[in-house]
Coordinates of C-alpha atoms and ligand atoms in Angstrom, one line a residue:
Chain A
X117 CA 3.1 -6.0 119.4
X118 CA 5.9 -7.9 121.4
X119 CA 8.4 -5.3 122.4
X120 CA 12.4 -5.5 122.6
X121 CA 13.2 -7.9 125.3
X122 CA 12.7 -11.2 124.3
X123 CA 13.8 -11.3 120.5
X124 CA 15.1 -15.0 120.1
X125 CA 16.0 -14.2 116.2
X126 CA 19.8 -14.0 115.3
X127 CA 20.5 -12.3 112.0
X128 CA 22.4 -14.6 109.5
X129 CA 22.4 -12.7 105.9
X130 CA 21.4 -10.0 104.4
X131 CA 18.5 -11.2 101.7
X132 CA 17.4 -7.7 100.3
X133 CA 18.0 -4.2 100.5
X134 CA 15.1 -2.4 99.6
X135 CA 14.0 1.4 99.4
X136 CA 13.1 1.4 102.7
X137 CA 15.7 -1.0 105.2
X138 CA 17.5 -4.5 104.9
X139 CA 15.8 -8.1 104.6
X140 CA 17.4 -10.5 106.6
X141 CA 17.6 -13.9 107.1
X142 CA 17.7 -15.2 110.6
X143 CA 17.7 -18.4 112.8
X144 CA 15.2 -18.5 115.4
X145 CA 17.2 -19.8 118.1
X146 CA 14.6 -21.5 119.9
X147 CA 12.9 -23.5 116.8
X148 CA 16.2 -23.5 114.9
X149 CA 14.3 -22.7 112.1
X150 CA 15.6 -20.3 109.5
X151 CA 12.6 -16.7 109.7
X152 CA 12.8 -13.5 107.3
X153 CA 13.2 -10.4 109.2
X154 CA 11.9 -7.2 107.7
X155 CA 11.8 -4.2 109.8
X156 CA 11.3 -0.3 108.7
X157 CA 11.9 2.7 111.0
X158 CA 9.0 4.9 111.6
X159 CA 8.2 8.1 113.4
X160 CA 7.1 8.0 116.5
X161 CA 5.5 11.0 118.4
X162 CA 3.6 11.2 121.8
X163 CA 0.9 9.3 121.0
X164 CA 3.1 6.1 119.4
X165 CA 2.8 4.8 116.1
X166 CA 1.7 6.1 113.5
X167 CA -2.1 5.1 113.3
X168 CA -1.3 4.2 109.2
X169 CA 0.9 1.9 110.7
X170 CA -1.1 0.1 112.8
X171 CA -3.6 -0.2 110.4
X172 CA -1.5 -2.2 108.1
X173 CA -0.2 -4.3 110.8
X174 CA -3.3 -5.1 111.7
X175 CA -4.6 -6.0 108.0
X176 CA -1.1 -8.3 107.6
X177 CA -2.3 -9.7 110.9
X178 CA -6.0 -10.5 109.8
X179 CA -4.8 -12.0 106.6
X180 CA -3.0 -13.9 108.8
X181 CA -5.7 -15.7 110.4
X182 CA -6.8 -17.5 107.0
X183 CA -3.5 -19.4 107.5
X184 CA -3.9 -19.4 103.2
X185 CA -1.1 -21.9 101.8
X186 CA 0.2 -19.8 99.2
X187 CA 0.8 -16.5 101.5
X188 CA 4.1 -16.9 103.8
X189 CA 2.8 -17.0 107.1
X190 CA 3.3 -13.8 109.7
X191 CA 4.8 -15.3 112.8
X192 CA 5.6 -12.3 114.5
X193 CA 5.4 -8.4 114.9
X194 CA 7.8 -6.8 116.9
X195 CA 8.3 -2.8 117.8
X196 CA 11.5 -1.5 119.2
X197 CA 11.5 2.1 120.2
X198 CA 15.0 3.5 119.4
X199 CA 14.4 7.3 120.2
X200 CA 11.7 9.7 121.3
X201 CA 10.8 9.9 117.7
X202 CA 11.9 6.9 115.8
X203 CA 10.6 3.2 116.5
X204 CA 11.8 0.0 114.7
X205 CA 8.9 -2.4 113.7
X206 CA 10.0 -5.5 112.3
X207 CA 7.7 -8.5 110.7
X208 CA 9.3 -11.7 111.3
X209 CA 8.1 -14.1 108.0
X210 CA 8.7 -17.9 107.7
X211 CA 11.4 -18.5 106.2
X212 CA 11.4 -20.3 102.4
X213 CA 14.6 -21.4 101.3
X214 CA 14.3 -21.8 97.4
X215 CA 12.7 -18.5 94.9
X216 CA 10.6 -19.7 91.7
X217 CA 13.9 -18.3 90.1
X218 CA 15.8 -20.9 91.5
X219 CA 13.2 -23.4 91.3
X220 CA 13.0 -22.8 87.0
X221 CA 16.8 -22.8 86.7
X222 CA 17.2 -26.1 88.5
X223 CA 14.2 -28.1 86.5
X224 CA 16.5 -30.1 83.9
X225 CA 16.4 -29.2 80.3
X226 CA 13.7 -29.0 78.6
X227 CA 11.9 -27.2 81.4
X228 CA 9.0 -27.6 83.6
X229 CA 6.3 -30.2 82.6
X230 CA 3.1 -28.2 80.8
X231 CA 1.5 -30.0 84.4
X232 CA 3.8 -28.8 86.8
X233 CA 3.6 -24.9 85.3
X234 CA -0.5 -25.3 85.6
X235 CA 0.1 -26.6 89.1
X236 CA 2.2 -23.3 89.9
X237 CA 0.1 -21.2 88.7
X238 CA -3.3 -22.7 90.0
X239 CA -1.7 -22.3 93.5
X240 CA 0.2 -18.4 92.5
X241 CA -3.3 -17.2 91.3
X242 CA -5.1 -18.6 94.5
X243 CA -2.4 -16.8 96.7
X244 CA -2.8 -13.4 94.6
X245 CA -7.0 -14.0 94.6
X246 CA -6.5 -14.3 98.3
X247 CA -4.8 -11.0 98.6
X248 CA -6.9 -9.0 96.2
X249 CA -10.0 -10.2 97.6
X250 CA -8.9 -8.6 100.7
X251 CA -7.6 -5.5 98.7
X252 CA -4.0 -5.9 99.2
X253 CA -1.5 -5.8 96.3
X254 CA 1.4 -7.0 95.8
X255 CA 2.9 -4.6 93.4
X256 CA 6.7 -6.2 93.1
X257 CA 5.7 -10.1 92.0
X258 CA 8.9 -11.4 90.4
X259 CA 10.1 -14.8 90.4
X260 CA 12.2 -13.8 93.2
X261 CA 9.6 -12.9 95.4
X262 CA 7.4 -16.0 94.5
X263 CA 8.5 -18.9 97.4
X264 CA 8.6 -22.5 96.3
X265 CA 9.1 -24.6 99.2
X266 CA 10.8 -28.7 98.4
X267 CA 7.3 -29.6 98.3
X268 CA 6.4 -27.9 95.5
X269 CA 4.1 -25.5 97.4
X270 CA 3.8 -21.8 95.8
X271 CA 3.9 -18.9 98.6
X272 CA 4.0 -15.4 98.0
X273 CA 6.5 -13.1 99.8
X274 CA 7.0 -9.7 100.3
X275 CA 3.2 -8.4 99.7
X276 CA 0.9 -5.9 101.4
X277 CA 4.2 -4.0 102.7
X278 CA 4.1 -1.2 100.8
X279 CA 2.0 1.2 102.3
X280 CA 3.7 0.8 105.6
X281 CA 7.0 1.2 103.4
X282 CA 5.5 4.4 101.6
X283 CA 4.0 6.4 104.2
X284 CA 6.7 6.7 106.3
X285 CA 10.1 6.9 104.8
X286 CA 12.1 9.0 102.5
X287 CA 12.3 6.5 99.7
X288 CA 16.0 6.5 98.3
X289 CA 15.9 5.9 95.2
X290 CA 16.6 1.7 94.1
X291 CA 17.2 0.1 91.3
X292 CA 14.1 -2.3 90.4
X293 CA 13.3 -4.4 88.0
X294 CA 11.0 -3.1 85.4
X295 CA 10.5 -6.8 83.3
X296 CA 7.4 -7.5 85.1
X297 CA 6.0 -4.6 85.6
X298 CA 2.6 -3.6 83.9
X299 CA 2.3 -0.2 81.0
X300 CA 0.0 1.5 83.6
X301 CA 2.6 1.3 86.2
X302 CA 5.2 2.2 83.1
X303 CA 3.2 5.7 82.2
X304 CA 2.4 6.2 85.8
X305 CA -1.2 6.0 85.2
X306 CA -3.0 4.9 88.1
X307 CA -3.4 1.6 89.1
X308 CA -4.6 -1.5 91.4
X309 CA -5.1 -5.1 92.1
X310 CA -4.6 -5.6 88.0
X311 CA -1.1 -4.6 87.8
X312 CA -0.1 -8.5 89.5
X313 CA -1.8 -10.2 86.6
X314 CA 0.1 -8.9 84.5
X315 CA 3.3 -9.9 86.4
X316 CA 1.8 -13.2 86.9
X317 CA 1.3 -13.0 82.6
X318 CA 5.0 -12.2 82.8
X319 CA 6.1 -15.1 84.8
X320 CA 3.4 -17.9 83.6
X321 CA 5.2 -17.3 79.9
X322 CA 8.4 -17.0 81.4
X323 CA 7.8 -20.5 83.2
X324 CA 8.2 -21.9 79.5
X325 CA 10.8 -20.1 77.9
X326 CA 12.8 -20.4 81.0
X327 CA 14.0 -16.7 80.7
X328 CA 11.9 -13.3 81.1
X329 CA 9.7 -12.2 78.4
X330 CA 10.0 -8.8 78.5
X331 CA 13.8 -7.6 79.6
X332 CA 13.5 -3.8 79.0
X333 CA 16.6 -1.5 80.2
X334 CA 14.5 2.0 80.6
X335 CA 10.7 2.5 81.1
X336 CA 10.3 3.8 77.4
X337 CA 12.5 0.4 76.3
X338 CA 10.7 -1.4 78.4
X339 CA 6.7 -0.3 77.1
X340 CA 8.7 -0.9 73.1
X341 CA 9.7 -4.5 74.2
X342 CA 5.7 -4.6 75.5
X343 CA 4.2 -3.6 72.4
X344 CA 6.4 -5.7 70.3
X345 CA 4.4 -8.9 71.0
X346 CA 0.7 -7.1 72.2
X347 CA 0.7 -4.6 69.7
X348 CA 0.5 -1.0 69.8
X349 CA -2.8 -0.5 71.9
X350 CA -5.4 2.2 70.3
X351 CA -5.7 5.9 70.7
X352 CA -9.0 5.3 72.5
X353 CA -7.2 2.8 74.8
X354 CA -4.1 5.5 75.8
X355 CA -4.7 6.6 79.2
X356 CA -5.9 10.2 79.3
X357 CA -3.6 11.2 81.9
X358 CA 0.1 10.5 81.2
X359 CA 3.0 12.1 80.0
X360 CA 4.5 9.6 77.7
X361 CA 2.9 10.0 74.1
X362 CA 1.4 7.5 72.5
X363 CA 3.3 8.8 69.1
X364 CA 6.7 7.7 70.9
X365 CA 6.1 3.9 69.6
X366 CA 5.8 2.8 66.0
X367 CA 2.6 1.1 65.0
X368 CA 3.0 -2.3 65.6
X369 CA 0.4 -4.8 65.1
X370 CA 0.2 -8.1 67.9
X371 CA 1.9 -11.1 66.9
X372 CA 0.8 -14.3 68.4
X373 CA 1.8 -15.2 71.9
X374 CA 3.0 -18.8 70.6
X375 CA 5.9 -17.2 68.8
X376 CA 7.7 -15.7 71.9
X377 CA 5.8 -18.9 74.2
X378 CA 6.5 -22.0 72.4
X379 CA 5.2 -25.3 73.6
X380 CA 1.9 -24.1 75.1
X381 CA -1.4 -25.3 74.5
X382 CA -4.0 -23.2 72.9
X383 CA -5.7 -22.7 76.7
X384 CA -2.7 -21.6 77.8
X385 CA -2.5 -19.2 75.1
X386 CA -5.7 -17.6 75.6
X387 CA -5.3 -17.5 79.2
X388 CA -1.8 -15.7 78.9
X389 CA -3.2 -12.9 76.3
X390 CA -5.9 -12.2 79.2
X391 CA -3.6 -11.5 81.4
X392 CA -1.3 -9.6 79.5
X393 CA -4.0 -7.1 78.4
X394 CA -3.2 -3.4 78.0
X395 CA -6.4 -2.1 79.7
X396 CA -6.1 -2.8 83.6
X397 CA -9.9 -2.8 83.1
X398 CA -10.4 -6.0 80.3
X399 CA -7.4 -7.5 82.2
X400 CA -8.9 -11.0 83.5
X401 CA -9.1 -11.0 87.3
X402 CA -7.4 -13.9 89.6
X403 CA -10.4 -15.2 90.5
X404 CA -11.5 -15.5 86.7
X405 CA -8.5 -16.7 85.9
X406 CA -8.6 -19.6 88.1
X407 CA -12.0 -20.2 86.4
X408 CA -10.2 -20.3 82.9
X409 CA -10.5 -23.1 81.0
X410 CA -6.7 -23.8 81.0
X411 CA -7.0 -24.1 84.7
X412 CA -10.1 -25.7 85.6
X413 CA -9.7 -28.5 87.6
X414 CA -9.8 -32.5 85.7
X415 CA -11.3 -34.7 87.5
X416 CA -8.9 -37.2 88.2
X417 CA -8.9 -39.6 90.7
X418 CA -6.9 -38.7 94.0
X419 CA -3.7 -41.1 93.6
X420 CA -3.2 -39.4 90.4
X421 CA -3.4 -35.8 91.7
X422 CA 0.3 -34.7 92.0
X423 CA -1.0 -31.0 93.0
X424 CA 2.6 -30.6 95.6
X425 CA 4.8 -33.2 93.9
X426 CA 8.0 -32.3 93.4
X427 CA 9.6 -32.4 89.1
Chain B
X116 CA 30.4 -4.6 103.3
X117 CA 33.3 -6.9 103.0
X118 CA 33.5 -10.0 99.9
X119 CA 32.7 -12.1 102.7
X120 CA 29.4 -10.5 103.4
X121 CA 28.4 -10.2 99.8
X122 CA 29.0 -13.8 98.9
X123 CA 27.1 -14.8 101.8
X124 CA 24.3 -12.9 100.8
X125 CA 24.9 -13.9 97.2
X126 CA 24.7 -17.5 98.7
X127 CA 21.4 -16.5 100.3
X128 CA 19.6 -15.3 97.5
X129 CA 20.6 -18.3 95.0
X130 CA 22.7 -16.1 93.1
X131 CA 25.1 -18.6 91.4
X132 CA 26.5 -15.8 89.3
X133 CA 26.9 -13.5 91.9
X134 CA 28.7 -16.4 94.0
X135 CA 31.0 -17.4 90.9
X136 CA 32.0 -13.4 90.8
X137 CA 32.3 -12.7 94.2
X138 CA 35.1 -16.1 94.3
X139 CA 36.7 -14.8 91.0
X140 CA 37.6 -11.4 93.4
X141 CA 39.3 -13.0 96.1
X142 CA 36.1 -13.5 98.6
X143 CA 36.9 -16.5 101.2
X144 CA 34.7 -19.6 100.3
X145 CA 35.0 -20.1 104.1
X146 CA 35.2 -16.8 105.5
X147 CA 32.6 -15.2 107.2
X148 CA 30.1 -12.8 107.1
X149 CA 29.5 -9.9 109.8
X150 CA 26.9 -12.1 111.5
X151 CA 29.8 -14.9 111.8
X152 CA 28.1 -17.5 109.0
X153 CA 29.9 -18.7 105.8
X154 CA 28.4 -18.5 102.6
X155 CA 27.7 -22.5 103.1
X156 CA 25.6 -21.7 105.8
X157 CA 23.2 -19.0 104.9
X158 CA 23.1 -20.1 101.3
X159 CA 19.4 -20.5 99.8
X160 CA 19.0 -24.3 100.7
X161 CA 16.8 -25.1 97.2
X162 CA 19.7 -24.1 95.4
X163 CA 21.5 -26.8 94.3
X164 CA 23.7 -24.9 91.6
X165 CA 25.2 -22.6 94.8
X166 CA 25.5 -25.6 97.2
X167 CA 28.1 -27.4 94.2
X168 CA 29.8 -24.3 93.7
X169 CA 30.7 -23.5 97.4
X170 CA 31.5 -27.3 97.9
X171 CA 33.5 -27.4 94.9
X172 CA 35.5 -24.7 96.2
X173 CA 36.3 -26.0 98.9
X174 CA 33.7 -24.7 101.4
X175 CA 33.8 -26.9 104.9
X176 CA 30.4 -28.2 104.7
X177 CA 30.7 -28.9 108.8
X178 CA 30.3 -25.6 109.9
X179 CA 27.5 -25.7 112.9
X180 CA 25.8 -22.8 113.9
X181 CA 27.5 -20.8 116.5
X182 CA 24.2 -20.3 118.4
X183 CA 22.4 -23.6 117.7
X184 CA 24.7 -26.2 116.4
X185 CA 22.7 -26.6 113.4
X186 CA 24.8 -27.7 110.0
X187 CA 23.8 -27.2 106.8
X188 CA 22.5 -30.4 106.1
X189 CA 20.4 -30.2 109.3
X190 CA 19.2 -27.3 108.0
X191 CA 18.7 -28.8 103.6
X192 CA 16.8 -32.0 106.0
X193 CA 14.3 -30.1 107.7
X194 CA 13.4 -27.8 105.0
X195 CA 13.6 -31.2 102.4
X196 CA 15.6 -30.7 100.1
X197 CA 17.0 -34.0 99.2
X198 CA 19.3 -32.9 96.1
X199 CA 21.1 -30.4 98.5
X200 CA 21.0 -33.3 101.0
X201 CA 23.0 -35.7 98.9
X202 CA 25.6 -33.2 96.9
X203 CA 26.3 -32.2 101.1
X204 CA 27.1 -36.0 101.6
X205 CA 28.8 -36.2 98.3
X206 CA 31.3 -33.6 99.9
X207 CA 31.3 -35.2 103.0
X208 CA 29.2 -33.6 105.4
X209 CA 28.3 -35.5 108.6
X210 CA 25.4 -37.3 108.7
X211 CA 25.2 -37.9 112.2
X212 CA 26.2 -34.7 113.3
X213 CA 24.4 -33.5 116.4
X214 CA 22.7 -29.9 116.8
X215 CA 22.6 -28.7 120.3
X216 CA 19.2 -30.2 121.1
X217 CA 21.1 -33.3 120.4
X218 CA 18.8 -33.6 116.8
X219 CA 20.6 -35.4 114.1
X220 CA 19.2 -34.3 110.4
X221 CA 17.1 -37.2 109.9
X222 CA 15.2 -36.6 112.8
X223 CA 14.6 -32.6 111.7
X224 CA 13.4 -34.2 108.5
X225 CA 11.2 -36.3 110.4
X226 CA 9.8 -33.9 112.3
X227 CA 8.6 -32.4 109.6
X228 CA 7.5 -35.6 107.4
X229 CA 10.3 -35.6 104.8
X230 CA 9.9 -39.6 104.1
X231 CA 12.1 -39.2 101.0
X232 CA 14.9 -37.7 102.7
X233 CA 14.4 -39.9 106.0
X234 CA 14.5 -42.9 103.5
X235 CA 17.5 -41.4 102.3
X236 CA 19.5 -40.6 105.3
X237 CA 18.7 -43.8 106.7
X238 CA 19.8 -45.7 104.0
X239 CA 23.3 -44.7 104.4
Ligands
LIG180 N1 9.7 -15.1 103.7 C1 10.8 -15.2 102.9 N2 11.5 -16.3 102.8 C2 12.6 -16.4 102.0 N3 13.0 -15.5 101.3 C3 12.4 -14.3 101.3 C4 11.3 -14.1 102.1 N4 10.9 -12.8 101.9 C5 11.7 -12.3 101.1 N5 12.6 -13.1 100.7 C6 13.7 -13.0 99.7 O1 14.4 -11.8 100.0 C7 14.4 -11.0 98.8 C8 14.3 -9.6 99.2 O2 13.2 -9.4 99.9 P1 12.2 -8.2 99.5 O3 11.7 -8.5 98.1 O4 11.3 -8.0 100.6 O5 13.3 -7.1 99.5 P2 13.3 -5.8 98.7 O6 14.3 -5.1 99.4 O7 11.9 -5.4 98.6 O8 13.8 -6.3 97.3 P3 13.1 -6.1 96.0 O9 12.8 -4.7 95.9 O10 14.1 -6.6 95.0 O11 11.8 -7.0 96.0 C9 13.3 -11.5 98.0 O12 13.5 -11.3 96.6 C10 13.2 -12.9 98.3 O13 13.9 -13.7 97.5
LIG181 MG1 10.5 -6.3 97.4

């Protein structure tokens, strides 16, 4: 890790404020170019940093070395020892100026083309495949954390951080989002790599209706607005070991997908209904997904690809 | 935090709403945050919708960077975005302005093999 001296980045904004420290954009004054900075404050003792810490440095930093197009790349780690017992690390991201937020809100009415939205999510599920394939999660995929550079190339932000985030701080308590977040996560069940599809379900139907599916205002509110459209999963299906009842939610049965996703194909459909699956278990994988009819690959000829065109 | 940090970091993130807001208060369109950038500067180039509101208020769309002389359309060329790139004209930003490695923002966009907004900038 580079230590304090030479730090050529200059703060410009603050980007995020997180549980854990502030996210910042900054110019690297050498390249000019615009970097995210995030850093988090960790214990120190005699023997340095934590060894957790390292750890997770040094997966971000082997991840790193597949230079995969749809991760934002890790230029830089730096450690800055502030006390005997308290060192600053912070990553230093390429910088992405536009959010899939943005990038929906500015496509002109009526939306995305059914191409460009199977573009998007070819290139977000081959960024998430890459991460789960080497066990990383993202946990927090929202349209704001999913990077669209002017090219039209997906890159995912803000992954893999977490443990480094959890281990070592008093988390204050944030507001966060809940919209895309999955019912295991909801009735603090355990969970893993699944919990992204069903963000990525979240945000593939929310590419078409150009505004979230599922905008719930409490956890309870937010598993009622869930079960409104997948139906109130079984008693066999309830996880064993959670404190919400099952008996809290009226009986609904699924409606179809196409009357809250207008506009998609029956592919697109099925794939969707995969990924927004109660069971973390049944839920499809990304690399299955990418395998999913809807998503397979024509054969066109080359001129014709328009894989990083622009709408 | 002052308005002036807020509706830069507003800017930052594409928040139009939060931008519109944060105006409707009292923030400076060309005031600046604690780092010394205005809201123009920092704002989240793909966002079109907060680059026309800034302008539209008023927001000197000159402004270089105190530490590298990069202006905002330097910086919408080399990340190429040409919508941002031409409502920055529209409001009369310089398009032969100079950073301090003496770069105008063609030649950022260049660099990075933007041919759309070369094609653009050079037609002017
Ligand atoms: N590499 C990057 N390039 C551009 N913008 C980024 C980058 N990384 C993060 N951001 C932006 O900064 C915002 C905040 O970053 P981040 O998500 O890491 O912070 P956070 O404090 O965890 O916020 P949240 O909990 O809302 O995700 C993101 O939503 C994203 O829009
Ligand atoms: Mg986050």
């Amino acid at each position: 890790m580079a230590q304090g001296a030479s730090f050529p980045y200059e703060q410009v904004a603050e980007i995020g404020g997180g549980a854990y420290g502030t996210v910042y954009k900054a110019r690297d004054v050498e390249s000019g170019k615009f970097v995210a900075l995030k850093s988090v404050r960790v214990q120190t003792d005699q023997d340095g940093l934590p060894i957790s810490t390292v750890r997770e440095v040094a997966l971000l930093k082997r991840l790193e070395q597949f230079d995969h197009p749809n991760v934002v790349r890790l230029m830089d780690v730096c450690a800055i020892q502030r006390t005997d017992q308290e060192t600053k690390v912070t990553l230093v991201f390429e910088h992405v100026d536009q959010d899939l937020k943005t990038y929906l809100e500015k496509a002109p009415v009526p939306g995305l083309p059914p191409d460009r939205i199977k573009d998007l999510m070819r290139q977000l599920l081959c960024g998430l495949g890459f991460l789960h394939s080497n066990r990383v999660m993202h946990r927090d995929l929202k349209p704001e954390n999913i990077l669209v550079t002017s090219q039209g190339q997906v890159k995912l932000a803000d992954f893999g951080l977490a443990r480094i985030y959890s281990c070592h701080m008093a988390l204050t308590p944030v507001v966060v989002t809940l919209w895309y977040r999955p019912p295991e996560v909801l009735l603090r069940s355990s969970y893993a790599t699944p919990v992204d599809i069903w963000s990525t379900g979240c945000i593939f139907a929310e590419m078409f209706r150009r505004k979230p599916l599922f905008c719930g205002e409490s956890e309870a509110d937010q598993l009622g607005k869930i079960f409104e459209v997948i139906g109130l999963p079984s008693e066999e299906e309830w996880p064993k070991d959670v404190t919400i009842s099952r008996k809290h939610f009226p009986p609904l049965f699924p409606r179809p997908i196409t009357d809250f996703v207008p506009e998609m194909d029956e592919q697109g459909a099925e794939l969707m209904l995969e990924m927004l699956t109660f069971d973390p278990l049944k839920r499809i994988s990304a690399l299955n997904a990418l395998e999913h009819e809807y998503l397979k690959e024509e054969e066109t000829p080359d001129t014709e690809r328009e894989s990083v065109a622009v709408p | 935090m002052t308005l002036e940090d807020d509706l830069a970091s507003a800017a930052a993130t594409g928040n139009t709403a939060g931008v519109e807001d944060l105006l409707r208060k009292g923030a400076d369109v060309n005031g600046v945050n604690k780092y010394g950038r205005t809201p123009l500067q920092v704002m989240m180039m793909g966002s079109t919708a907060v680059a026309r509101l800034l302008l539209t208020r008023g927001s000197r769309p000159n402004v270089a960077d105190r530490s590298t002389g990069t202006t905002p359309l330097h910086d919408a060329a080399r990340e190429g975005f040409l919508d941002t790139v031409k409502i920055l004209l529209e409001f009369s930003a310089n398009p032969v302005a100079v950073d301090n490695s003496n770069c105008q923002p063609v030649d950022l966009a260049r660099e990075r093999g933007y041919g759309d907004v070369v094609a653009f900038l050079e037609s002017l």
